[in-house]
XYZ file of C-alpha atoms in Angstrom:
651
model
C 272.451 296.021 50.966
C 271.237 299.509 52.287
C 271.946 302.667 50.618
C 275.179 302.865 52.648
C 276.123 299.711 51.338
C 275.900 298.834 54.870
C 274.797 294.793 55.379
C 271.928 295.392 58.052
C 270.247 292.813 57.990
C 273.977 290.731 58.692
C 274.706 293.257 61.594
C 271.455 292.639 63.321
C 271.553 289.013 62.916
C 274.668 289.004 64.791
C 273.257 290.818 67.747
C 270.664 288.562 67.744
C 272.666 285.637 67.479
C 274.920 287.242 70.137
C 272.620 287.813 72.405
C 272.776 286.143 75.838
C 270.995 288.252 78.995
C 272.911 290.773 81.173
C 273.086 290.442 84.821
C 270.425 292.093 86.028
C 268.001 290.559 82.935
C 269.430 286.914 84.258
C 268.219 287.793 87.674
C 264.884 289.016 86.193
C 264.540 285.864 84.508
C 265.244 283.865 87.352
C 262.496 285.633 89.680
C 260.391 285.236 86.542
C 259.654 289.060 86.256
C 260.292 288.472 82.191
C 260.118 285.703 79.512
C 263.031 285.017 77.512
C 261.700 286.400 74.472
C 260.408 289.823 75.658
C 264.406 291.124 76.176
C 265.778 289.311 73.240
C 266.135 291.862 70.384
C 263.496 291.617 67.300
C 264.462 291.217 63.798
C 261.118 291.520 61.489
C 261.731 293.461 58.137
C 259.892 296.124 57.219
C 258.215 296.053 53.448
C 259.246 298.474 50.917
C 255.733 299.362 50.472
C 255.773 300.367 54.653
C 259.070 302.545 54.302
C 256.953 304.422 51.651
C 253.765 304.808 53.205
C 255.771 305.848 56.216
C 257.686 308.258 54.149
C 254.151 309.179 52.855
C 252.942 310.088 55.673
C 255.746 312.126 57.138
C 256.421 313.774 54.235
C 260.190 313.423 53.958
C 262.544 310.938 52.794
C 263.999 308.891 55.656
C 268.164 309.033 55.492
C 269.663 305.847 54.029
C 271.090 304.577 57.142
C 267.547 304.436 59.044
C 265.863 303.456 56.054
C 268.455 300.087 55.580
C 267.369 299.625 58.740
C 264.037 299.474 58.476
C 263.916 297.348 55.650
C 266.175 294.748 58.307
C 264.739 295.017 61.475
C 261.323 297.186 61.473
C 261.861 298.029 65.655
C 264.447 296.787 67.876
C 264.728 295.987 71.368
C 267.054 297.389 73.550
C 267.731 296.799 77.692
C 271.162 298.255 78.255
C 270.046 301.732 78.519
C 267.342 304.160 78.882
C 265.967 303.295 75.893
C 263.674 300.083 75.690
C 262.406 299.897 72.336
C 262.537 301.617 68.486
C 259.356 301.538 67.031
C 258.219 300.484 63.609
C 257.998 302.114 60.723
C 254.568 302.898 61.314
C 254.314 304.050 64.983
C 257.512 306.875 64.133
C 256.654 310.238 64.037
C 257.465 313.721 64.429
C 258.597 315.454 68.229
C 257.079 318.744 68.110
C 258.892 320.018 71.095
C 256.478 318.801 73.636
C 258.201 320.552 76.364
C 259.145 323.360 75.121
C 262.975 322.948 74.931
C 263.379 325.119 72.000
C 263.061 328.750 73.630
C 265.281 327.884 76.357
C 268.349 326.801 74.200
C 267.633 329.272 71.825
C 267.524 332.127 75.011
C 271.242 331.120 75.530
C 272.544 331.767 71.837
C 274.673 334.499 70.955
C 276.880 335.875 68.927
C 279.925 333.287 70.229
C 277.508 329.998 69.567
C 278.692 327.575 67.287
C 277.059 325.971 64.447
C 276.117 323.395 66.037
C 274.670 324.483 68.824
C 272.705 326.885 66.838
C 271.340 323.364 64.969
C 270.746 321.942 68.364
C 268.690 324.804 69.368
C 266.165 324.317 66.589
C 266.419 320.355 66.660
C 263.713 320.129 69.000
C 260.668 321.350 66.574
C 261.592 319.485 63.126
C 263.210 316.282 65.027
C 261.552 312.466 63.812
C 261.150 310.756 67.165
C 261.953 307.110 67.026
C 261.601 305.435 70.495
C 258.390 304.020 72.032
C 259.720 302.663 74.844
C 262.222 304.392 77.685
C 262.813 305.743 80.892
C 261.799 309.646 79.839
C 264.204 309.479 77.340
C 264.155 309.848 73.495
C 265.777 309.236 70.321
C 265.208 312.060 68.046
C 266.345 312.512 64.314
C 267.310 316.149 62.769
C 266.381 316.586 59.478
C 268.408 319.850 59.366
C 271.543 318.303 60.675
C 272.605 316.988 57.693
C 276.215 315.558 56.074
C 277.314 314.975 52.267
C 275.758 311.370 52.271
C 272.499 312.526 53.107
C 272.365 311.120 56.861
C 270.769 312.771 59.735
C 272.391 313.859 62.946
C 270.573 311.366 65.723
C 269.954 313.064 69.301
C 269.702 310.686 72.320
C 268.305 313.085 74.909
C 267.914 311.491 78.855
C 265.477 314.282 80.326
C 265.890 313.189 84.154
C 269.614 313.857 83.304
C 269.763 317.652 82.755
C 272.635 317.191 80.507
C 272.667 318.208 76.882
C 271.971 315.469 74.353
C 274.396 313.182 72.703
C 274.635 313.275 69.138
C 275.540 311.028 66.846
C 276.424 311.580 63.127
C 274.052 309.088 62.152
C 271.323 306.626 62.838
C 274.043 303.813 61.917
C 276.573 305.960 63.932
C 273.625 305.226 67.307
C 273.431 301.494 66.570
C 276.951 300.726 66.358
C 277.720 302.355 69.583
C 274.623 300.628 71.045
C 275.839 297.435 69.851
C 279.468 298.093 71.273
C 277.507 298.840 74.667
C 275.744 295.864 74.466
C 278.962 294.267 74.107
C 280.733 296.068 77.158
C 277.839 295.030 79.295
C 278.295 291.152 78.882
C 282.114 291.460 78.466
C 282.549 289.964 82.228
C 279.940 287.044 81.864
C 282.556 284.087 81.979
C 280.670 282.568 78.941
C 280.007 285.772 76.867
C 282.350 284.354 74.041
C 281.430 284.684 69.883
C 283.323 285.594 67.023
C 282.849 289.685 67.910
C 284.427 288.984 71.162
C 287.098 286.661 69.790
C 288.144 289.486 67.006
C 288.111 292.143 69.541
C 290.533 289.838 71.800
C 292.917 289.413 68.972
C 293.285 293.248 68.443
C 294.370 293.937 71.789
C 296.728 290.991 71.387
C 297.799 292.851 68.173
C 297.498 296.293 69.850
C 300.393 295.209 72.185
C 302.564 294.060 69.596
C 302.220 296.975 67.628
C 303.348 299.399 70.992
C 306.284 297.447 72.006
C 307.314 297.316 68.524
C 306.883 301.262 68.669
C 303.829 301.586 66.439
C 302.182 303.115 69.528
C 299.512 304.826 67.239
C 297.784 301.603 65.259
C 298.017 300.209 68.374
C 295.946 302.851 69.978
C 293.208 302.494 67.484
C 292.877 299.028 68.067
C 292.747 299.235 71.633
C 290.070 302.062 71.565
C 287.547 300.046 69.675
C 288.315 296.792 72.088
C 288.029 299.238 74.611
C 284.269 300.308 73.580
C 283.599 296.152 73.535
C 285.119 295.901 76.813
C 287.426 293.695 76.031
C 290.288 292.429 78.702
C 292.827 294.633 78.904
C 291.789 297.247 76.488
C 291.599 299.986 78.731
C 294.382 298.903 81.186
C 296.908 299.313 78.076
C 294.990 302.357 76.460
C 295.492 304.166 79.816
C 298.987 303.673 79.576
C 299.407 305.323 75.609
C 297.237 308.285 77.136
C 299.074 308.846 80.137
C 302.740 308.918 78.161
C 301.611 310.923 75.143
C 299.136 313.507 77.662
C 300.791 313.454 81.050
C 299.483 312.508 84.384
C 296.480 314.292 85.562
C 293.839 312.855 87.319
C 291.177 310.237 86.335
C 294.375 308.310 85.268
C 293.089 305.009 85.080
C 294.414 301.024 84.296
C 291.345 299.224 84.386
C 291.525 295.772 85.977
C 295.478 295.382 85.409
C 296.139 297.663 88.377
C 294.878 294.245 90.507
C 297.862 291.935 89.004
C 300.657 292.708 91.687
C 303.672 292.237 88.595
C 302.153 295.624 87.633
C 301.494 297.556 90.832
C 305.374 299.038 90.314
C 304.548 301.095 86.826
C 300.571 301.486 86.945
C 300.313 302.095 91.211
C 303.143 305.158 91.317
C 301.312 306.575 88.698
C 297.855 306.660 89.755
C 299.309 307.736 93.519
C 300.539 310.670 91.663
C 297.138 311.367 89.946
C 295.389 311.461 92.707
C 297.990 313.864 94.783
C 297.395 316.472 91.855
C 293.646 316.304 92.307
C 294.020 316.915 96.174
C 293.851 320.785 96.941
C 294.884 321.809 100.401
C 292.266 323.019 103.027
C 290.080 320.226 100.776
C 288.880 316.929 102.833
C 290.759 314.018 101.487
C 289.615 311.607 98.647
C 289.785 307.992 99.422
C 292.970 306.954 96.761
C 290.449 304.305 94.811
C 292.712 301.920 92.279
C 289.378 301.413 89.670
C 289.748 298.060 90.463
C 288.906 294.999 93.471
C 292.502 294.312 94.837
C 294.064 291.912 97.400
C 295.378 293.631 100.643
C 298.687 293.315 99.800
C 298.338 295.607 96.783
C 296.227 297.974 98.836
C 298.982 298.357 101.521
C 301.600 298.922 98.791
C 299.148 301.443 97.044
C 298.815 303.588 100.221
C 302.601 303.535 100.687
C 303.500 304.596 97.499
C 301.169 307.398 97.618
C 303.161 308.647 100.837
C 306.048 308.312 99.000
C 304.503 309.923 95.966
C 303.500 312.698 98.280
C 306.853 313.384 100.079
C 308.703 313.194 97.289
C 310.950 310.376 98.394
C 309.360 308.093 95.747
C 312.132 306.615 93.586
C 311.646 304.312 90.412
C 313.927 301.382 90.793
C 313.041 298.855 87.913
C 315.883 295.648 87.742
C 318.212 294.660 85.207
C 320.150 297.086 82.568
C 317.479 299.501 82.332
C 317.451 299.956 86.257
C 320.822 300.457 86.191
C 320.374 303.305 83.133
C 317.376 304.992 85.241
C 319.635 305.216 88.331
C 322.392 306.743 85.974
C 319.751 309.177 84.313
C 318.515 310.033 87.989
C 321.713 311.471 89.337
C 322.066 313.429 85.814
C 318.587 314.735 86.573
C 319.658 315.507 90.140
C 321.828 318.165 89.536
C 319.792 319.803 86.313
C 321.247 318.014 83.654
C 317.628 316.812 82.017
C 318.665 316.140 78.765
C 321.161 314.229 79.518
C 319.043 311.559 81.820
C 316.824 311.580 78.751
C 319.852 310.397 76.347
C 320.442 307.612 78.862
C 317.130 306.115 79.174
C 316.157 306.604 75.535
C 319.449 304.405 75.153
C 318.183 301.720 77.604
C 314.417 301.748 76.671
C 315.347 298.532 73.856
C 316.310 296.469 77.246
C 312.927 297.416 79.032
C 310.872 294.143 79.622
C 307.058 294.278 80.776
C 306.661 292.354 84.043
C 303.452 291.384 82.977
C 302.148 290.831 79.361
C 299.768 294.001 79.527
C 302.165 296.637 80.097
C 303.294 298.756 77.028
C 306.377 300.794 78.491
C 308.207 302.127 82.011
C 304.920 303.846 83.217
C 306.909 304.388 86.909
C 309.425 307.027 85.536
C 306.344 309.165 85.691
C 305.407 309.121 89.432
C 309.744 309.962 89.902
C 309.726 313.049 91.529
C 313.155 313.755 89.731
C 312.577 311.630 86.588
C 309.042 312.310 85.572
C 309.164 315.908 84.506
C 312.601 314.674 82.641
C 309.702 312.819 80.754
C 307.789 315.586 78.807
C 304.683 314.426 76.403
C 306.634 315.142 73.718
C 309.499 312.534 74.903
C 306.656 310.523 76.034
C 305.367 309.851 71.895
C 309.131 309.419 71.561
C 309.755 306.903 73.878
C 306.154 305.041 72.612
C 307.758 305.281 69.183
C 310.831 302.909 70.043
C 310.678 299.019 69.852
C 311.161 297.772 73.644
C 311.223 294.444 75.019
C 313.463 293.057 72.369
C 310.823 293.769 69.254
C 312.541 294.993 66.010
C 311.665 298.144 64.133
C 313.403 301.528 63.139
C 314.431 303.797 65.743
C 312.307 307.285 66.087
C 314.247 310.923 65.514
C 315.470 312.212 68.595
C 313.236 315.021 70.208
C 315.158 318.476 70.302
C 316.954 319.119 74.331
C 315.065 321.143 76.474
C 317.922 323.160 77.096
C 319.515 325.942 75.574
C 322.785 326.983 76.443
C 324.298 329.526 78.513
C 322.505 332.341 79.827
C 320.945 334.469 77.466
C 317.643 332.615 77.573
C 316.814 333.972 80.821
C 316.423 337.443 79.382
C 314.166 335.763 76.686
C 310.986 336.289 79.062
C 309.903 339.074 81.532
C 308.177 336.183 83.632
C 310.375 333.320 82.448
C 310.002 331.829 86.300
C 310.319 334.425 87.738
C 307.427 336.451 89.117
C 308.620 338.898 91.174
C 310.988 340.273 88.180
C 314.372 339.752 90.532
C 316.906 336.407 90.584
C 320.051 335.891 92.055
C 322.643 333.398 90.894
C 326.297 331.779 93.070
C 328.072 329.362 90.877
C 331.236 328.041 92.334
C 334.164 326.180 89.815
C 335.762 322.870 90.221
C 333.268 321.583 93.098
C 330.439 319.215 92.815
C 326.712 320.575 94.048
C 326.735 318.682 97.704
C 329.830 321.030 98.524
C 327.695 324.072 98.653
C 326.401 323.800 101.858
C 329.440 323.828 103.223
C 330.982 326.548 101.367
C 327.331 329.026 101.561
C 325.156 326.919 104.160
C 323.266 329.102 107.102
C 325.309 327.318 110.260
C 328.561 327.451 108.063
C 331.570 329.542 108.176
C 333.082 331.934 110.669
C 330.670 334.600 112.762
C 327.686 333.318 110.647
C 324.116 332.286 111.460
C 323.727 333.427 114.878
C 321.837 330.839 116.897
C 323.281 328.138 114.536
C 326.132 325.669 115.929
C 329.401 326.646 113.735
C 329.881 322.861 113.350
C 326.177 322.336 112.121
C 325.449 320.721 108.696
C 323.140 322.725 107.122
C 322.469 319.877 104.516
C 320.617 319.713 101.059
C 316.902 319.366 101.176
C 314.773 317.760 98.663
C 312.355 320.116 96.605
C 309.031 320.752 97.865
C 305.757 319.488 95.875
C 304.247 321.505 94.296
C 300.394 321.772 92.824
C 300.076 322.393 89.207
C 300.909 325.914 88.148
C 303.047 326.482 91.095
C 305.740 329.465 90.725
C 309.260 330.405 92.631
C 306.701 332.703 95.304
C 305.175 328.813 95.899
C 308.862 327.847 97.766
C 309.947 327.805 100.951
C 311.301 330.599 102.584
C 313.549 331.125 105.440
C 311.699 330.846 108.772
C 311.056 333.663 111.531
C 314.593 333.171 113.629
C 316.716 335.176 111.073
C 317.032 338.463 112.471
C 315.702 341.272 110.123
C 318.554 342.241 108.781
C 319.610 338.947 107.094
C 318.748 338.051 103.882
C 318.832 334.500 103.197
C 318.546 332.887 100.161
C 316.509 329.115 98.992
C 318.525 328.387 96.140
C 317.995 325.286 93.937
C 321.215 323.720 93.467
C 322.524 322.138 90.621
C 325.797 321.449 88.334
C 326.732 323.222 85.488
C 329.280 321.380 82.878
C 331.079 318.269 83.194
C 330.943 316.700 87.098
C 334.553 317.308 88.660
C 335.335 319.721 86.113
C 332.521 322.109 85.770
C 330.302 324.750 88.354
C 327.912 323.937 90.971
C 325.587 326.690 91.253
C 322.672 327.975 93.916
C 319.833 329.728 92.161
C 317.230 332.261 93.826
C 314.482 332.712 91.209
C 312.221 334.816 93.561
C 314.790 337.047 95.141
C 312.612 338.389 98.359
C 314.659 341.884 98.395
C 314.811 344.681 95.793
C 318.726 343.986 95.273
C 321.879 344.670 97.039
C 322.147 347.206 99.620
C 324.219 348.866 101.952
C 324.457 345.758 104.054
C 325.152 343.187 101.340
C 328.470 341.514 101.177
C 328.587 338.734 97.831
C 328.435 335.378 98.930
C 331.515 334.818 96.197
C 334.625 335.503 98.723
C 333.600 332.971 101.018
C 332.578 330.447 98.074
C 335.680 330.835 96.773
C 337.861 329.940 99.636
C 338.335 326.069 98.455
C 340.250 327.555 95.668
C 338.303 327.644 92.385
C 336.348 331.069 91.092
C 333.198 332.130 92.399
C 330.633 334.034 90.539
C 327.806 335.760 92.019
C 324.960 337.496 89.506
C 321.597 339.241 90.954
C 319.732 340.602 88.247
C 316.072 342.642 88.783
C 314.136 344.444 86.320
C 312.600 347.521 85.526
C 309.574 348.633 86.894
C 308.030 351.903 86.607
C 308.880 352.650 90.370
C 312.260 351.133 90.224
C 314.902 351.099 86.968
C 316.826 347.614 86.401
C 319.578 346.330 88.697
C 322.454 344.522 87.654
C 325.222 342.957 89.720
C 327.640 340.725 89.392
C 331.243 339.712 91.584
C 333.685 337.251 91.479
C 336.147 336.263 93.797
C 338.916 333.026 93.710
C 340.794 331.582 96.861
C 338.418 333.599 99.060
C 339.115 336.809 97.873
C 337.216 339.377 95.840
C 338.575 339.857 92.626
C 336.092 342.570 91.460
C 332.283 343.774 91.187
C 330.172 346.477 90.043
C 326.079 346.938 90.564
C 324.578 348.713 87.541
C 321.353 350.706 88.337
C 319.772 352.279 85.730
C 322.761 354.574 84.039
C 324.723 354.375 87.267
C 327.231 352.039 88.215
C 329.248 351.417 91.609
C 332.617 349.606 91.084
C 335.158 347.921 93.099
C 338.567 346.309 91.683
C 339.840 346.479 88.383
C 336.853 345.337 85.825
C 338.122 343.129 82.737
C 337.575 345.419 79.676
C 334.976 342.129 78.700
C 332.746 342.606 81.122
C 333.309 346.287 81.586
C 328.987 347.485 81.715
C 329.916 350.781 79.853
C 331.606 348.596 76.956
C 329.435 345.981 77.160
C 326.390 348.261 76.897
C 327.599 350.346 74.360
C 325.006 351.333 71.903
C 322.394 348.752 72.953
C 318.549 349.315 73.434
C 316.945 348.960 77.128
C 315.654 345.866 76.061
C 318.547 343.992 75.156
C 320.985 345.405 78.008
C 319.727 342.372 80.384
C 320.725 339.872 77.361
C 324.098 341.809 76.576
C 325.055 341.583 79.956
C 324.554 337.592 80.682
C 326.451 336.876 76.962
C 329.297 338.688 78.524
C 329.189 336.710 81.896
C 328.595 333.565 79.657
C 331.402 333.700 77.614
C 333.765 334.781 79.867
C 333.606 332.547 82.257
C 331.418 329.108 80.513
C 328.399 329.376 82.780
C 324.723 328.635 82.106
C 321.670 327.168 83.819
C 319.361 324.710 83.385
C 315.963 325.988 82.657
C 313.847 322.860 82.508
C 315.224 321.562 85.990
C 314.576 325.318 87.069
C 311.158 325.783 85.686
C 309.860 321.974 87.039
C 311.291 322.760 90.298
C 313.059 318.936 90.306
C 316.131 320.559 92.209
C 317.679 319.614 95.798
C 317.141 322.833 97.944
C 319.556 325.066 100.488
C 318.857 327.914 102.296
C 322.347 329.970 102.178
C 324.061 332.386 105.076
C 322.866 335.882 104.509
C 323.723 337.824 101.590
C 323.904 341.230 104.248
C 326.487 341.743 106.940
C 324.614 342.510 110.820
C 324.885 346.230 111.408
C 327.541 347.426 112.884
C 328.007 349.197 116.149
C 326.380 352.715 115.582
C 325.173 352.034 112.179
C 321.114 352.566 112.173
C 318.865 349.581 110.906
C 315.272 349.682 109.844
C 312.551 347.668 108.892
C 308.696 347.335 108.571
C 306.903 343.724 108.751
C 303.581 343.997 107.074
C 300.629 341.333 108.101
C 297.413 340.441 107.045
C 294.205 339.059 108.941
C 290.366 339.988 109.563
C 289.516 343.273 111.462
C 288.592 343.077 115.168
C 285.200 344.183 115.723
C-alpha cells in the first residue's frame, strides 16, 4: 500500500489484466504495423532505492500518489490518447518551459485572475515532466499546486490544441480518469466484458431503480461514473436527470437510447426542441443530428416532430391514466392556470410507466409548447423526487405555485414583462376565454373592422415561438391594413377563477400607444353586452417626459357603468365612481411609488380579478388581435399621424 493507502499495484494489475486492443490497435495488429506486446500496458516496479536516487537527483520529494506508483508500475503505456508512454523513474525530469509559455500567461494576469490561474501561469518553469512518449503533448507535475495531503496538481497540456491544459488534482486523480477512458474506448467491443464492466453495468441497473423510486440524486452519481466507463445506457438516462433538473438547451443529448423507437415519444420531442433553441434566424440551418445511427422510420418521425416542435402544434399525448391527467393539466395550462396543471400531473406521475426500461420519467412534457414551461427546474427535481412506475417511497414536499394572487404583483417590477412601461387589461365575467373573439374580435360587432366581413370569425391563434429571452416587443402586431387611426390590441387570453364561473381576460403587455386618447372608446361596453361585467384597466408609467397613466372602466349588459383616467394629479371622470375605487380616496396619503399598487388592490378586491404571471411571462397563451380601442374620426374632426422607418441611405 502507497502513502494514500491506495492498492497500486492491484489497480494496475487490473488494467493489465483488462486489457484487450481498441479498434484501431486491432486493425494495426492485423496489418502487422505492431506486436501484441508493444501496446499492452507495462507493469515493472520500481525499487525503493530508484524512487530515492530519483528523488536525489531532482531534489524534491515526489507526492505520495506518483511515488505509489512508481514503486507499482515504474512507466506505463498508454494508446488511447495523445500520450504514449510515462517514463521511469529515472528518465523523469524537470520542464523548464521550453517554449516559453510562462510570459504569455503571465502577460494576461490581472488584478481579476484567480488563484489558480495565477498557479497556472508559473506552472510552466517548476513543473516535473513525466511523459516520453506523445503526440506534442505532455504531462507535467506542479510542485506549487499543492493540497492538504501533500499531492501535486498534474497538467496534461496538448500543444497542437491551443486550449489551456487540463488539470487534475492529482497524479492518481490522471490515472483513474485514464483508466475510465480506457474503459469508454472498448465499451462497444461485443466481447469487452470483466468484472469493471460487470460492476459498472449493475450501477446503472441500480441507478434506474434509485430514479423511479425518486432517489434521482444517488442515482445520478452512479450513472455519472458508468457514464465515464461508457457503460450502456449511462448517458441515455443521465441526459434525462440533466435535462429535468437544468432545462432544455441545446447539446441535449440521449446517447444510443434515442435509436429504440419505444423511446422516440419522450427523448425525440425533446431533442427537436433543443435544437430549435440553438437555431437563430437569418442563420443557415443545422442538420437536426439524434447522437445516434437510427432506422428511417425514427428519422422520419424525428423530422416531423421537429416541425411540430417548431410550429408549436406539438402536443404530448402519452396513454393510459397519466395521458388522460396531461390532457386535463393541458387545458388548465391553456387558459393560464399553471399551477393548477402542475397539481394534476404531480398527482398522476405514480401511474407513469417507462415504455422502455431506460427511461427515468415523462421527458415529452418538455417539448409541450403549453406544458413544458408549466415544468420549471425547480418542479423538474420535484417531479425526479417522486416514486413512478409503481416503486414505493415517501412522497417529496410540494414546490411553492408560481402564482401569486390578484394584481398587486404587477406593480412589484418596473420591467416585470413589460418593456415599454404601458399594459392594458379586458376581463369579461361569467364567459369562458374562446368567447372573446366574439365579444372583442377585429371582424366582430356592428360598424367595426372596416374591410373585415361582419360575419367573419376572427378566431384564437396559438402563441408565437419565441427564442430565449424574448419580451412582449417580440409579438405579433397588427398588420399594415388597419387604418392609422385604429389601435388594435394582441392580447393573450386566458381565464381567471373557476371555468363557468369566473373572468376570461385579454392582456396587452406591450401597449403600442402612450394611453387613451381623444379617440378611445373602452372595449368594456361592447364586452359586456352578453350580460356579465366588463372591466377594462390600461396602466403606463412614469417617465421623465410623460407622468403615469391610469385608467380603468367597467360596463355590464353593454353599457358603461363608469370610468375615470388618472394622469399624474389629474383625473377625467364619467358616471358615478364607487367611493372604493374613487382615485382621490384610494390615493390618499400614498407615496408615488405605491399609487400603481394602491390602485390594482382596489380593482382586485372589488371586483376578484387577477392574472396569471407565469402563463404571461412564458408567453404559453392562445392569442387575439381585438377591434380597435379608438373610434374613426368623425366628419370634420382633424386626424394626424407620423410613420417613422428605418433603412440604409441612398447614395
Amino acid at each position: 500500500m502507497d502513502d494514500n493507502g491506495f492498492d497500486w499495484p492491484a489497480f494496475l494489475r487490473r488494467w493489465r489484466d483488462e486489457w484487450v486492443p481498441s479498434e484501431d490497435e486491432a486493425m494495426d495488429l492485423a496489418e502487422e504495423e505492431a506486436a501484441l506486446d508493444e501496446l499492452r500496458p507495462v507493469v515493472a516496479p520500481a525499487s525503493e532505492a530508484e524512487v530515492a536516487d530519483a528523488e536525489r537527483r531532482l531534489g524534491v520529494r515526489l507526492p505520495p500518489s506518483y511515488r505509489g506508483f512508481l514503486l507499482a508500475g515504474n512507466g506505463w503505456r498508454l494508446r488511447d490518447d495523445s500520450i504514449y508512454q510515462l517514463g521511469a523513474a529515472h528518465e523523469i525530469g524537470w520542464f523548464g518551459d521550453p517554449f516559453g509559455m510562462t510570459p504569455m500567461y503571465r502577460g494576461n494576469l490581472d488584478e481579476r485572475s484567480t488563484e489558480q490561474e495565477v498557479l497556472l501561469a508559473g506552472m510552466w518553469e517548476r513543473a516535473l515532466q513525466l511523459e516520453t512518449d506523445s503526440d506534442m503533448s505532455y504531462v507535467l507535475l506542479d510542485p506549487g499546486d499543492t493540497d492538504e495531503d501533500g499531492e501535486w496538481a498534474l497538467y496534461v497540456y496538448k500543444g497542437w490544441s491551443g486550449e489551456y491544459p487540463t488539470r487534475y488534482p492529482s497524479f492518481r486523480a490522471y490515472m483513474q480518469r485514464r483508466y475510465e477512458s480506457f474503459h469508454a474506448e472498448r465499451a462497444p467491443l461485443p466481447d469487452f466484458v470483466n468484472e469493471t464492466t460487470q460492476a459498472r453495468d449493475a450501477d446503472v441497473e441500480r441507478a434506474r431503480e434509485e430514479a423511479l423510486s425518486g432517489r434521482w440524486e444517488a442515482a445520478r452519481d452512479l450513472l455519472a461514473v458508468a457514464k465515464r466507463y461508457g457503460r450502456p445506457g449511462a448517458a441515455g438516462m443521465l441526459g434525462q436527470l440533466d435535462v429535468l433538473t437544468q432545462g432544455v438547451r441545446g447539446g441535449s443529448y440521449f446517447g444510443g437510447l434515442v435509436a429504440d423507437p419505444r423511446c422516440a415519444d419522450e427523448l425525440v420531442p425533446v431533442m427537436a426542441l433543443a435544437h430549435a433553441l440553438q437555431c437563430l434566424p437569418g442563420r443557415p440551418e443545422r442538420p437536426f443530428a439524434l447522437g445516434a445511427e437510427t432506422g428511417d422510420a425514427i428519422r422520419a418521425a424525428a423530422d416531423g416532430i421537429l416541425a411540430r416542435v417548431r410550429d408549436g402544434s406539438y402536443r404530448y399525448a402519452p396513454d393510459g391514466d397519466f395521458g388522460q391527467a396531461v390532457a386535463e393539466a393541458r387545458e388548465a395550462a391553456r387558459w393560464g392556470d399553471t399551477d393548477g396543471a402542475w397539481r394534476v400531473i404531480r398527482a398522476a406521475l405514480p401511474s407513469w410507466t417507462p415504455p422502455a426500461p431506460c427511461l427515468l420519467a415523462p421527458l415529452g412534457l418538455l417539448a409541450d409548447p403549453v406544458l413544458g414551461p408549466v415544468v420549471t427546474r425547480e418542479r423538474g427535481r420535484e417531479l425526479l423526487a417522486t416514486p413512478r412506475a409503481g416503486r414505493p417511497g415517501a412522497v417529496p414536499e410540494p414546490v411553492p405555485d408560481l402564482d401569486p394572487p390578484g394584481l398587486s404583483w404587477v406593480a412589484e417590477s418596473g420591467r416585470w414583462n413589460a418593456p415599454y412601461g404601458s399594459w392594458r387589461c379586458l376581463w369579461v365575467e361569467g364567459v369562458e376565454p374562446e368567447a372573446l373573439p366574439g365579444l372583442v374580435g377585429q371582424g366582430q360587432g356592428q360598424g367595426q373592422g372596416q374591410g373585415q366581413g361582419q360575419d367573419e370569425a376572427a378566431g384564437l391563434t396559438a402563441p408565437p415561438v419565441r427564442p430565449d429571452g424574448w419580451l412582449p416587443h417580440d409579438v405579433r402586431r397588427p398588420g399594415d391594413d388597419s387604418a392609422p387611426w385604429e389601435d388594435r390590441a394582441v392580447v393573450a387570453v386566458g381565464r381567471a377563477g373557476a371555468a363557468g364561473g369566473g373572468w376570461a381576460f385579454g392582456f396587452d403587455p406591450a401597449a403600442r400607444t402612450h394611453g387613451p386618447g381623444r379617440l378611445f372608446v373602452s372595449p368594456a361596453a361592447e364586452a359586456s353586452r352578453g350580460g356579465g361585467r366588463a372591466v377594462v384597466l390600461w396602466i403606463r408609467r412614469g417617465r421623465d417626459d410623460a407622468s403615469a397613466m391610469f385608467h380603468l372602466s367597467v360596463a355590464e349588459r353593454g353599457a358603461e357603468l363608469f370610468a375615470y383616467t388618472l394622469r399624474g394629479r389629474d383625473v377625467e371622470r364619467s358616471g358615478t365612481v364607487p367611493e372604493d375605487l374613487d382615485p382621490e380616496r384610494v390615493l390618499s396619503g400614498a407615496e408615488d411609488a405605491e399609487r400603481e399598487r394602491r390602485l390594482l388592490v382596489a380593482v382586485q378586491d372589488a371586483y376578484g380579478l387577477s392574472l396569471p404571471r407565469h402563463a404571461l411571462v412564458e408567453g404559453i397563451l392562445p392569442e387575439l388581435t381585438t377591434r380597435s380601442w379608438n373610434r374613426a374620426p368623425r366628419e370634420g374632426e382633424v386626424f394626424s399621424y407620423a410613420r417613422v422607418t428605418g433603412g440604409r441611405p441612398r447614395v
